[in-house]
CSV table of C-alpha atoms and ligand atoms in Angstrom, one decimal:
chain,number,residue,atom,x,y,z
A,1,MET,CA,-0.1,-0.1,-0.1
A,2,ASN,CA,1.2,3.4,-0.5
A,3,LYS,CA,2.2,6.0,2.0
A,4,LEU,CA,-0.6,8.0,0.8
A,5,ARG,CA,-3.5,5.5,0.6
A,6,GLU,CA,-2.1,5.0,4.6
A,7,ILE,CA,-2.6,8.4,5.5
A,8,ILE,CA,-6.0,8.8,4.2
A,9,ARG,CA,-7.1,5.4,5.6
A,10,ARG,CA,-5.7,6.6,9.3
A,11,GLU,CA,-7.6,9.8,9.0
A,12,ILE,CA,-10.7,8.0,8.2
A,13,GLY,CA,-10.3,5.6,11.2
A,14,PRO,CA,-11.6,7.0,13.9
A,15,CYS,CA,-14.5,8.8,12.3
A,16,GLY,CA,-15.6,6.4,9.6
A,17,ALA,CA,-15.6,8.9,6.7
A,18,ILE,CA,-14.3,11.8,5.6
A,19,SER,CA,-15.7,14.4,2.9
A,20,PHE,CA,-14.8,14.2,-0.3
A,21,ALA,CA,-13.3,17.5,-0.3
A,22,ARG,CA,-10.8,16.3,2.3
A,23,PHE,CA,-10.0,13.0,0.1
A,24,MET,CA,-9.4,15.3,-2.9
A,25,GLU,CA,-7.1,17.8,-1.0
A,26,LEU,CA,-5.0,14.8,0.6
A,27,SER,CA,-4.8,13.2,-2.8
A,28,LEU,CA,-3.5,16.4,-4.7
A,29,TYR,CA,-1.8,18.2,-2.3
A,30,CYS,CA,-0.6,16.0,0.8
A,31,PRO,CA,2.8,17.5,1.3
A,32,GLU,CA,5.3,15.1,-0.2
A,33,PHE,CA,2.9,12.5,-1.5
A,34,GLY,CA,-0.2,14.5,-3.1
A,35,TYR,CA,-0.4,14.2,-7.0
A,36,TYR,CA,0.5,17.9,-7.5
A,37,GLU,CA,3.3,17.6,-4.9
A,38,ARG,CA,4.9,14.6,-6.3
A,39,LEU,CA,5.1,15.6,-10.1
A,40,ALA,CA,6.3,18.5,-12.1
A,41,ASN,CA,5.5,17.2,-15.8
A,42,THR,CA,1.9,16.4,-14.8
A,43,PRO,CA,0.5,18.8,-17.9
A,44,GLY,CA,1.6,18.1,-21.1
A,45,ARG,CA,2.3,15.0,-23.7
A,46,GLY,CA,4.0,13.1,-21.2
A,47,GLY,CA,2.0,13.9,-18.4
A,48,ASP,CA,-2.0,13.1,-17.8
A,49,PHE,CA,-3.9,15.8,-19.3
A,50,TYR,CA,-3.3,19.2,-21.7
A,51,THR,CA,-3.8,22.7,-20.3
A,52,SER,CA,-3.4,25.5,-22.8
A,53,VAL,CA,-0.2,26.2,-21.5
A,54,SER,CA,1.3,22.8,-22.7
A,55,ALA,CA,-0.3,23.6,-26.2
A,56,GLY,CA,2.8,26.2,-26.4
A,57,SER,CA,3.9,29.5,-25.7
A,58,LEU,CA,1.0,31.4,-27.6
A,59,PHE,CA,-1.4,31.3,-24.7
A,60,GLY,CA,1.2,33.1,-22.6
A,61,ARG,CA,2.1,35.6,-25.8
A,62,LEU,CA,-1.6,36.3,-26.0
A,63,LEU,CA,-1.9,36.8,-22.2
A,64,ALA,CA,1.0,39.0,-22.4
A,65,PHE,CA,-0.4,41.3,-25.1
A,66,GLN,CA,-3.8,41.6,-23.3
A,67,PHE,CA,-2.3,42.5,-19.9
A,68,ALA,CA,0.2,45.2,-21.8
A,69,ARG,CA,-2.9,46.7,-23.1
A,70,TRP,CA,-5.0,47.0,-20.3
A,71,ILE,CA,-2.0,48.2,-18.2
A,72,GLU,CA,-1.5,51.3,-20.7
A,73,GLU,CA,-5.2,51.5,-20.4
A,74,THR,CA,-4.7,52.2,-16.4
A,75,GLY,CA,-1.8,54.4,-16.9
A,76,LEU,CA,0.1,52.6,-14.0
A,77,GLU,CA,3.6,53.5,-13.9
A,78,ARG,CA,4.6,50.4,-12.0
A,79,PHE,CA,2.4,47.0,-12.1
A,80,GLN,CA,1.9,43.8,-10.9
A,81,LEU,CA,1.3,40.5,-12.6
A,82,ILE,CA,0.0,38.3,-9.9
A,83,GLU,CA,-0.1,34.5,-11.1
A,84,ALA,CA,-1.4,31.7,-8.5
A,85,GLY,CA,-1.4,27.7,-9.6
A,86,ALA,CA,1.6,28.4,-11.7
A,87,HIS,CA,2.8,24.9,-11.3
A,88,ASP,CA,6.3,24.3,-12.8
A,89,GLY,CA,6.5,28.1,-13.9
A,90,ARG,CA,6.1,27.7,-17.6
A,91,LEU,CA,3.0,30.2,-18.5
A,92,ALA,CA,4.9,33.1,-16.3
A,93,LEU,CA,8.2,32.1,-18.6
A,94,ASP,CA,6.0,32.5,-21.7
A,95,VAL,CA,4.3,35.7,-20.3
A,96,LEU,CA,7.6,37.4,-19.3
A,97,ASN,CA,9.8,35.8,-22.3
A,98,TRP,CA,7.0,38.1,-24.2
A,99,PHE,CA,7.4,41.5,-22.3
A,100,GLN,CA,11.0,41.0,-22.6
A,101,SER,CA,11.2,40.8,-26.6
A,102,ARG,CA,8.4,43.0,-27.6
A,103,ARG,CA,7.6,45.2,-24.5
A,104,PRO,CA,11.3,46.0,-22.5
A,105,ASP,CA,9.8,49.2,-21.5
A,106,LEU,CA,6.8,47.5,-19.9
A,107,LEU,CA,9.3,44.9,-18.4
A,108,GLU,CA,11.4,47.7,-16.8
A,109,LYS,CA,8.0,48.7,-14.6
A,110,LEU,CA,6.8,45.1,-13.9
A,111,GLN,CA,6.9,43.0,-10.8
A,112,TYR,CA,5.9,39.4,-11.4
A,113,GLY,CA,4.7,37.7,-8.4
A,114,VAL,CA,3.7,33.9,-8.1
A,115,LEU,CA,1.4,32.9,-5.3
A,116,GLU,CA,2.4,29.7,-4.3
A,117,PRO,CA,2.1,27.9,-0.8
A,118,SER,CA,3.8,24.8,-1.6
A,119,LEU,CA,7.6,25.1,-1.3
A,120,ARG,CA,8.4,22.1,-3.6
A,121,ARG,CA,6.3,23.8,-6.5
A,122,GLN,CA,8.2,27.3,-5.4
A,123,ARG,CA,11.3,25.4,-6.1
A,124,TRP,CA,10.2,24.2,-9.6
A,125,GLN,CA,9.2,27.9,-10.5
A,126,GLU,CA,12.4,29.5,-9.1
A,127,LYS,CA,14.4,27.1,-11.6
A,128,ALA,CA,12.0,27.9,-14.5
A,129,LEU,CA,12.1,31.3,-14.1
A,130,ASN,CA,16.0,32.1,-13.1
A,131,PRO,CA,16.5,34.1,-16.1
A,132,PHE,CA,13.8,36.7,-14.5
A,133,ALA,CA,15.1,36.1,-10.9
A,134,ALA,CA,15.4,40.0,-10.6
A,135,ARG,CA,11.7,40.6,-11.5
A,136,VAL,CA,10.0,37.7,-9.6
A,137,ARG,CA,8.7,37.5,-6.1
A,138,TRP,CA,7.2,34.8,-4.2
A,139,PHE,CA,4.4,34.8,-1.6
A,140,ASP,CA,2.8,32.1,0.2
A,141,SER,CA,-0.5,33.7,1.3
A,142,TRP,CA,-2.9,36.3,0.4
A,143,GLU,CA,-2.3,38.1,3.6
A,144,LYS,CA,1.2,39.0,2.4
A,145,VAL,CA,0.0,39.9,-1.4
A,146,ARG,CA,-2.6,42.3,0.4
A,147,ARG,CA,0.1,44.0,2.4
A,148,HIS,CA,1.1,45.8,-0.7
A,149,GLY,CA,-2.1,45.2,-2.7
A,150,VAL,CA,-2.2,44.6,-6.4
A,151,ARG,CA,-2.5,47.3,-8.9
A,152,GLY,CA,-2.3,45.3,-12.3
A,153,VAL,CA,-3.4,41.6,-12.9
A,154,ILE,CA,-4.2,38.7,-10.8
A,155,PHE,CA,-4.9,35.6,-13.0
A,156,SER,CA,-4.7,31.9,-13.1
A,157,ASN,CA,-5.3,29.1,-15.7
A,158,GLU,CA,-7.0,25.8,-14.2
A,159,LEU,CA,-6.2,26.5,-10.8
A,160,LEU,CA,-9.6,26.8,-9.3
A,161,ASP,CA,-11.1,23.4,-10.9
A,162,ALA,CA,-8.1,21.8,-9.1
A,163,MET,CA,-9.4,22.9,-5.8
A,164,PRO,CA,-11.3,20.5,-3.3
A,165,VAL,CA,-14.9,20.3,-3.6
A,166,HIS,CA,-17.8,19.1,-1.6
A,167,ARG,CA,-20.0,16.4,-3.5
A,168,TRP,CA,-24.0,17.0,-2.5
A,169,ALA,CA,-26.5,14.5,-3.8
A,170,TRP,CA,-30.6,14.6,-3.7
A,171,ASP,CA,-32.4,12.3,-1.8
A,172,ALA,CA,-35.8,12.4,-3.8
A,173,HIS,CA,-37.8,10.1,-1.4
A,174,GLY,CA,-36.3,12.1,1.9
A,175,ARG,CA,-36.7,15.3,0.1
A,176,LYS,CA,-33.4,16.5,1.4
A,177,TRP,CA,-29.7,16.9,0.3
A,178,PHE,CA,-27.0,14.7,1.8
A,179,GLU,CA,-23.3,14.9,1.4
A,180,TRP,CA,-21.3,12.1,0.1
A,181,GLY,CA,-18.0,11.3,2.1
A,182,VAL,CA,-15.4,8.6,1.7
A,183,ALA,CA,-14.8,5.5,3.9
A,184,VAL,CA,-12.8,2.2,3.6
A,185,GLU,CA,-13.8,-1.3,2.7
A,186,GLY,CA,-11.1,-3.8,2.9
A,187,ALA,CA,-8.3,-2.5,0.2
A,188,HIS,CA,-10.7,-0.2,-1.1
A,189,PHE,CA,-12.0,3.4,-0.8
A,190,VAL,CA,-16.1,3.8,-1.0
A,191,TRP,CA,-18.6,6.2,-1.0
A,192,GLN,CA,-20.4,6.5,2.1
A,193,ARG,CA,-23.2,9.3,2.8
A,194,MET,CA,-22.3,11.5,5.6
A,195,PRO,CA,-24.4,12.2,8.6
A,196,THR,CA,-25.8,15.5,8.4
A,197,ALA,CA,-24.8,18.0,11.3
A,198,ARG,CA,-28.2,17.2,13.3
A,199,GLU,CA,-27.2,13.7,12.8
A,200,SER,CA,-23.7,13.8,13.8
A,201,ALA,CA,-22.6,13.2,17.4
A,202,VAL,CA,-19.5,15.5,16.9
A,203,GLU,CA,-20.3,18.5,15.1
A,204,SER,CA,-17.0,19.4,13.2
A,205,PRO,CA,-16.4,23.1,12.1
A,206,GLU,CA,-16.8,21.8,8.3
A,207,SER,CA,-20.0,19.9,9.0
A,208,LYS,CA,-21.4,23.4,10.6
A,209,MET,CA,-20.2,25.4,7.7
A,210,PHE,CA,-21.5,23.2,4.8
A,211,SER,CA,-24.5,22.2,6.4
A,212,PRO,CA,-27.9,23.4,4.6
A,213,HIS,CA,-30.0,25.6,7.2
A,214,ARG,CA,-32.8,23.7,5.2
A,215,ALA,CA,-32.9,19.8,4.4
A,216,ASP,CA,-34.0,20.9,0.4
A,217,CYS,CA,-30.9,23.5,0.3
A,218,VAL,CA,-27.8,22.9,-0.9
A,219,PRO,CA,-25.1,25.4,0.1
A,220,GLY,CA,-23.9,27.7,-3.0
A,221,PHE,CA,-27.3,27.0,-5.1
A,222,ASP,CA,-30.5,28.8,-4.8
A,223,LEU,CA,-32.9,26.1,-6.5
A,224,PRO,CA,-36.7,26.9,-7.3
A,225,ALA,CA,-39.0,24.5,-5.4
A,226,GLY,CA,-40.2,23.7,-8.8
A,227,LEU,CA,-36.9,22.2,-10.1
A,228,LEU,CA,-36.5,20.1,-6.7
A,229,ALA,CA,-40.0,18.7,-7.6
A,230,VAL,CA,-38.6,16.7,-10.7
A,231,LEU,CA,-35.0,16.3,-9.8
A,232,PRO,CA,-34.1,12.6,-10.0
A,233,ASP,CA,-33.0,10.7,-6.9
A,234,GLY,CA,-29.1,10.8,-6.6
A,235,PHE,CA,-28.7,13.9,-8.7
A,236,ALA,CA,-25.0,15.0,-7.8
A,237,ALA,CA,-23.7,18.5,-7.7
A,238,GLU,CA,-20.2,19.8,-6.3
A,239,ILE,CA,-19.6,22.8,-4.2
A,240,CYS,CA,-16.3,24.5,-3.7
A,241,PRO,CA,-16.0,26.7,-0.4
A,242,ALA,CA,-12.3,26.8,-1.3
A,243,ALA,CA,-12.7,28.6,-4.6
A,244,VAL,CA,-15.2,31.5,-3.8
A,245,GLU,CA,-12.7,31.8,-0.5
A,246,TRP,CA,-9.5,32.3,-3.0
A,247,TRP,CA,-11.6,34.8,-5.7
A,248,ARG,CA,-13.1,37.0,-2.2
A,249,GLN,CA,-9.6,37.1,-1.1
A,250,ALA,CA,-8.0,38.0,-4.7
A,251,ALA,CA,-10.7,40.5,-4.8
A,252,SER,CA,-10.0,42.3,-1.8
A,253,ALA,CA,-6.1,42.1,-2.7
A,254,LEU,CA,-6.9,43.8,-5.8
A,255,LYS,CA,-6.5,47.7,-5.5
A,256,CYS,CA,-6.9,48.8,-9.3
A,257,GLY,CA,-7.0,46.5,-12.4
A,258,ARG,CA,-8.3,42.9,-13.6
A,259,LEU,CA,-8.8,39.6,-11.8
A,260,LEU,CA,-9.0,36.6,-14.5
A,261,THR,CA,-9.3,32.9,-14.6
A,262,PHE,CA,-9.8,30.4,-17.3
A,263,ASP,CA,-11.1,27.2,-15.8
A,264,TYR,CA,-13.4,24.5,-16.4
A,265,GLY,CA,-16.8,26.0,-15.4
A,266,LEU,CA,-20.7,26.4,-15.5
A,267,THR,CA,-23.0,29.2,-14.4
A,268,ALA,CA,-24.9,27.9,-11.2
A,269,GLU,CA,-27.9,26.9,-13.2
A,270,GLU,CA,-26.1,24.9,-15.8
A,271,PHE,CA,-25.1,22.4,-12.8
A,272,PHE,CA,-28.6,21.4,-12.9
A,273,LEU,CA,-29.1,20.3,-16.4
A,274,PRO,CA,-30.2,16.9,-17.1
A,275,GLN,CA,-26.9,15.7,-18.7
A,276,ARG,CA,-24.9,16.7,-15.2
A,277,ALA,CA,-27.0,14.2,-13.4
A,278,GLN,CA,-23.6,12.4,-12.2
A,279,GLY,CA,-22.1,16.1,-11.1
A,280,THR,CA,-18.9,17.2,-12.8
A,281,LEU,CA,-16.1,15.7,-10.9
A,282,ARG,CA,-13.7,13.7,-13.1
A,283,ALA,CA,-10.5,11.8,-12.6
A,284,CYS,CA,-7.8,11.8,-15.4
A,285,HIS,CA,-5.0,9.4,-15.8
A,286,ARG,CA,-2.4,9.2,-18.8
A,287,HIS,CA,-5.0,11.3,-20.8
A,288,ARG,CA,-7.9,9.1,-20.1
A,289,LEU,CA,-10.8,9.9,-18.4
A,290,SER,CA,-12.4,8.0,-15.5
A,291,ASP,CA,-15.4,8.1,-13.3
A,292,ASP,CA,-13.6,6.2,-10.3
A,293,LEU,CA,-12.6,9.1,-8.3
A,294,LEU,CA,-11.8,6.8,-5.2
A,295,ALA,CA,-9.1,4.6,-7.3
A,296,ASN,CA,-5.2,5.4,-8.1
A,297,VAL,CA,-5.0,7.6,-5.2
A,298,GLY,CA,-2.2,10.3,-5.8
A,299,GLU,CA,-1.6,8.9,-9.3
A,300,GLN,CA,-4.5,10.6,-11.1
A,301,ASP,CA,-5.8,14.1,-11.5
A,302,LEU,CA,-9.2,15.2,-9.9
A,303,SER,CA,-10.9,18.3,-10.9
A,304,ALA,CA,-14.9,19.6,-11.0
A,305,HIS,CA,-16.2,22.3,-12.8
A,306,VAL,CA,-15.9,25.8,-11.0
A,307,ASN,CA,-19.5,27.8,-10.4
A,308,PHE,CA,-19.0,30.8,-12.2
A,309,THR,CA,-22.1,32.5,-10.7
A,310,ALA,CA,-20.8,31.8,-7.0
A,311,LEU,CA,-17.1,33.2,-7.9
A,312,GLN,CA,-19.1,36.6,-9.7
A,313,SER,CA,-21.1,37.4,-6.6
A,314,ALA,CA,-18.1,36.6,-4.7
A,315,GLY,CA,-16.3,39.4,-6.4
A,316,GLU,CA,-19.1,41.8,-6.7
A,317,SER,CA,-19.8,41.7,-2.7
A,318,ALA,CA,-15.8,42.7,-2.9
A,319,GLY,CA,-16.8,45.7,-4.6
A,320,LEU,CA,-15.5,44.2,-8.4
A,321,LYS,CA,-17.0,45.0,-11.4
A,322,ASN,CA,-18.2,42.3,-13.8
A,323,GLU,CA,-16.3,42.4,-17.5
A,324,GLY,CA,-18.0,39.1,-18.5
A,325,LEU,CA,-17.8,35.5,-18.8
A,326,PHE,CA,-16.7,34.5,-22.0
A,327,SER,CA,-15.6,30.9,-23.7
A,328,GLN,CA,-11.9,30.3,-24.3
A,329,THR,CA,-12.7,30.6,-27.9
A,330,GLU,CA,-14.3,34.1,-27.9
A,331,PHE,CA,-11.8,35.4,-25.5
A,332,LEU,CA,-8.5,34.2,-27.5
A,333,THR,CA,-10.0,35.3,-30.8
A,334,ARG,CA,-10.5,38.6,-29.5
A,335,ILE,CA,-6.8,39.3,-28.7
A,336,ALA,CA,-5.7,37.5,-31.4
A,337,GLU,CA,-7.6,40.1,-33.8
A,338,ALA,CA,-6.2,42.9,-31.8
A,339,ALA,CA,-2.6,41.1,-32.1
A,340,TRP,CA,-2.8,40.4,-36.0
A,341,LYS,CA,-3.6,44.2,-36.3
A,342,ALA,CA,-0.7,45.1,-34.3
A,343,ARG,CA,1.8,42.6,-35.6
A,344,SER,CA,4.8,44.5,-35.2
A,345,VAL,CA,4.0,45.0,-31.5
A,346,PHE,CA,2.9,41.3,-31.0
A,347,GLY,CA,5.4,39.8,-33.2
A,348,ASP,CA,4.9,37.4,-36.4
A,349,TRP,CA,2.4,34.6,-36.4
A,350,THR,CA,4.3,31.6,-37.8
A,351,PRO,CA,2.8,28.3,-38.6
A,352,ASP,CA,3.5,26.8,-35.4
A,353,LEU,CA,1.3,29.8,-33.7
A,354,ALA,CA,-1.4,29.4,-36.0
A,355,ARG,CA,-1.7,25.6,-35.3
A,356,GLN,CA,-1.4,26.3,-31.6
A,357,PHE,CA,-4.2,29.2,-31.9
A,358,GLN,CA,-6.4,26.2,-33.3
A,359,THR,CA,-5.6,24.0,-30.4
A,360,LEU,CA,-6.5,26.7,-27.8
A,361,THR,CA,-9.9,27.6,-29.7
A,362,HIS,CA,-11.2,24.9,-31.7
A,363,PRO,CA,-14.5,23.5,-29.7
A,364,GLU,CA,-13.2,20.0,-30.1
A,365,HIS,CA,-9.9,21.0,-28.1
A,366,LEU,CA,-9.5,23.7,-25.6
A,367,GLY,CA,-12.1,26.4,-26.9
A,368,ARG,CA,-15.3,25.3,-25.6
A,369,ARG,CA,-14.3,23.3,-22.6
A,370,PHE,CA,-12.5,26.4,-20.5
A,371,ARG,CA,-13.9,29.7,-20.2
A,372,ALA,CA,-12.5,33.2,-18.8
A,373,LEU,CA,-14.2,35.1,-16.0
A,374,ILE,CA,-13.2,38.9,-15.8
A,375,GLN,CA,-13.7,41.4,-13.1
A,376,ALA,CA,-12.3,44.6,-12.5
A,377,ARG,CA,-11.8,47.5,-10.1
B,1,SAM,C1,-4.3,21.8,-13.4
B,1,SAM,S1,-2.7,22.6,-12.8
B,1,SAM,C2,-2.5,23.8,-13.7
B,1,SAM,C3,-1.1,24.4,-14.0
B,1,SAM,C4,-0.9,25.7,-15.0
B,1,SAM,N1,-1.3,26.6,-14.4
B,1,SAM,C5,-1.2,25.1,-16.0
B,1,SAM,O1,-1.9,25.5,-17.0
B,1,SAM,O2,-0.6,24.3,-16.8
B,1,SAM,C6,-3.4,23.1,-11.0
B,1,SAM,C7,-2.0,23.7,-10.3
B,1,SAM,O3,-2.9,24.6,-9.3
B,1,SAM,C8,-2.0,24.4,-8.0
B,1,SAM,N2,-2.7,25.0,-6.6
B,1,SAM,C9,-3.9,24.4,-6.3
B,1,SAM,N3,-4.2,25.0,-5.0
B,1,SAM,C10,-3.2,26.2,-5.4
B,1,SAM,C11,-3.6,27.3,-4.5
B,1,SAM,N4,-4.5,27.6,-3.4
B,1,SAM,N5,-2.5,28.1,-4.6
B,1,SAM,C12,-1.6,28.1,-5.7
B,1,SAM,N6,-1.7,26.9,-6.3
B,1,SAM,C13,-2.3,26.1,-6.3
B,1,SAM,C14,-1.7,22.7,-8.3
B,1,SAM,O4,-0.7,22.4,-7.3
B,1,SAM,C15,-1.3,22.9,-9.4
B,1,SAM,O5,0.3,23.4,-9.7
């Protein structure tokens, strides 16, 4: 048995079951043994899944071009780009390379911040970003970022869909929502219904926080009674308090500029379309999707769609203005059109970049799967 399985089994031991969110957190981020802690090459051909970053440098170049335009619009004398979920530092390198070759005047005014709680990943990033060592700074918490405040852009790619989610499901007979937890049976992890806060002898802060006020409400979704009347038994939906909290923290750190994320995601209503009955959680191993979320612990990626409606409201509550929710195709095409017109600034479109653009925007590749949410202050 691998070490991570042992750690999870031990944690489940005394309580009988842990929330799926805790299982996902340990599977992906357990120090030393979690999926994202162990391996730097998880995205890309040799890894388990492709991201827009692993398609090549075009994604970073287009973002850098857009960031430069936003910065010029705001007329900031000095500005910051803060990236979170930077993993091996590749996107940061693509962005900084573009500034260096195409807008060295702006590079002089730029400070690149990487928000990275893991020391191990920070080391991978330091190595990749060595050519820009003087421009890059690391933060391990929002508190440190907030101390100075951000004037510029805070952004992430496929960060929020990799945050731990709670998995809820509808019990049509009992007319109530319940949370799926993870228990152990012999050598396997298995799904088990979690006791609600009312049923549980011990009320943990977590069970209190995520327990709905009424049995027919699931936290984070405002469902009309008519929908519940027809919702099939077992219909599942995920909630991700960690992503909402991350967005709230980012919004409060942003003094002036934009907050931008690219993720798999849905609006709150889209979570309840008939084709989503099993929820949106999935596992990915060697470019194959799997529904077996509890298998291959620490060896497979786990992700769930982001609830963009919940993020939008968190940002609005912190005083941000919505600039839009776009498909990646729509968002990158707009930038590419401007970049095409300004080829002397952006650089030439080589056949290789044109191929990358296809991958990033084609609906069958990454174009429709990902969406970009932008808010501004
Ligand atoms: C799916 S990978 C995406 C990596 C990269 N952005 C890309 O597009 O190729 C998600 C990354 O987010 C990191 N991550 C998860 N939670 C984080 C957090 N709270 N702060 C910073 N990074 C985090 C993970 O460790 C992992 O490196």
